């Protein structure tokens, strides 16, 4: 957005928790129209001062605790950031914009609010909410508050619900970067349950272009599903990663697959997520730009070329997290 809209001033506000890292922002930190603010969206006084200092005209709200396993271990952090933080932002933006026209509050959410699918069907924007993990419950709650502000105060919102993202800079607790990192280090590849759960994978750059499209062209008060039309079982995906990394790391064919280890399933593990993205395609002319295999190839290359980044983000408390998460599985 910084290069596409040079007359925008973009204020990037982040709490920089365990998954945030200023190194992810080196490419933009010198842009003249860019400002970084370290803050917590639950901190009302600080957020109000940011609105005033920078005269915030619009919000794209992506701040959230996002990892399901962590939400199972400790749900309260998810209630605080995802629910309380969102309502705090809504309230401050509403007070600051005073009902004037021309503002947008774009809330970025997840397809997990719709629950879990069986073999058939896709999540549509009209699918009833049925969240099943502490994480998805907190996101569903925040979506409800965003809609409530639209209906109650005529506050100008848009919502997007996306499927699983993958790409560069993703913290290696999520399936794809975790598996790449473990393959490189020849560590076990923990597959929850039988590995038959299905996710619909979306390249993060395509998600970013969908947010840009919805923010600029989507209708106020509407929600748009964003998906990759790209369903994979976890086990097929991990085996595919093993194969491409056999090749890229110059290992014997089949060597990486030997690292696959079936572990105890995640509690309440949702079976299948899959998005019907026809609304954004028909209304806003957005489609994913990359085939999954191409996106995955770029992603694997990024992780191989950025081993310093991996070392940095997995040093410190990461190993404690990893040991705790996997010791009893
Ligand atoms: P994840 O990346 O945590 O995303 P989400 O739970 O939000 O979909 O997990 C993606 C899938 O991979 C999910 O079905 C759980 C599974 N999984 C494993 O089998 N092993 C792992 O080590 C991780 C992190 C996830």
Coordinates of C-alpha atoms and ligand atoms in Angstrom, one line a residue, residues 66-69 112 135 164 173-176 178-179 190-192 195 197-199 201 234 263 266 269-270 273 326, ligand 1:
X66 CA -4.2 -15.9 16.1
X67 CA -2.9 -19.3 17.1
X68 CA -5.5 -21.9 18.0
X69 CA -3.1 -24.1 20.1
X112 CA -12.9 -20.2 11.6
X135 CA -9.5 -18.5 19.3
X164 CA -5.4 -20.0 6.3
X173 CA 4.2 -22.0 15.1
X174 CA 1.8 -22.2 12.1
X175 CA 1.8 -25.5 10.1
X176 CA 3.8 -24.5 7.0
X178 CA 6.9 -24.9 11.4
X179 CA 7.3 -27.9 9.1
X190 CA 4.3 -33.4 14.3
X191 CA 1.1 -34.3 12.5
X192 CA -2.0 -33.9 14.7
X195 CA -3.5 -35.6 9.3
X197 CA -8.0 -32.3 8.5
X198 CA -8.4 -30.0 5.5
X199 CA -7.4 -26.3 5.2
X201 CA -4.5 -22.1 1.8
X234 CA -2.4 -31.7 6.3
X263 CA 1.0 -37.0 17.6
X266 CA -5.6 -31.0 18.9
X269 CA -9.8 -30.0 16.1
X270 CA -11.9 -28.6 13.3
X273 CA -12.3 -25.2 6.4
X326 CA 4.7 -31.0 22.0
Ligands
LIG1 P1 -2.4 -24.0 12.0 O1 -1.3 -23.5 11.2 O2 -2.3 -23.9 13.5 O3 -3.7 -23.2 11.6 P2 -5.3 -23.4 12.0 O4 -5.4 -24.3 13.2 O5 -5.7 -22.0 12.4 O6 -6.0 -24.0 10.8 O7 -2.8 -25.5 11.7 C1 -3.1 -25.9 10.4 C2 -3.5 -27.3 10.4 O8 -2.4 -28.1 10.7 C3 -4.5 -27.7 11.5 O9 -5.4 -28.7 11.0 C4 -3.6 -28.3 12.6 C5 -2.5 -28.9 11.9 N1 -1.2 -28.9 12.6 C6 -0.5 -30.1 12.7 O10 -0.9 -31.2 12.3 N2 0.7 -30.1 13.3 C7 1.3 -28.9 13.8 O11 2.4 -28.9 14.4 C8 0.5 -27.7 13.6 C9 1.1 -26.4 14.1 C10 -0.7 -27.7 13.0

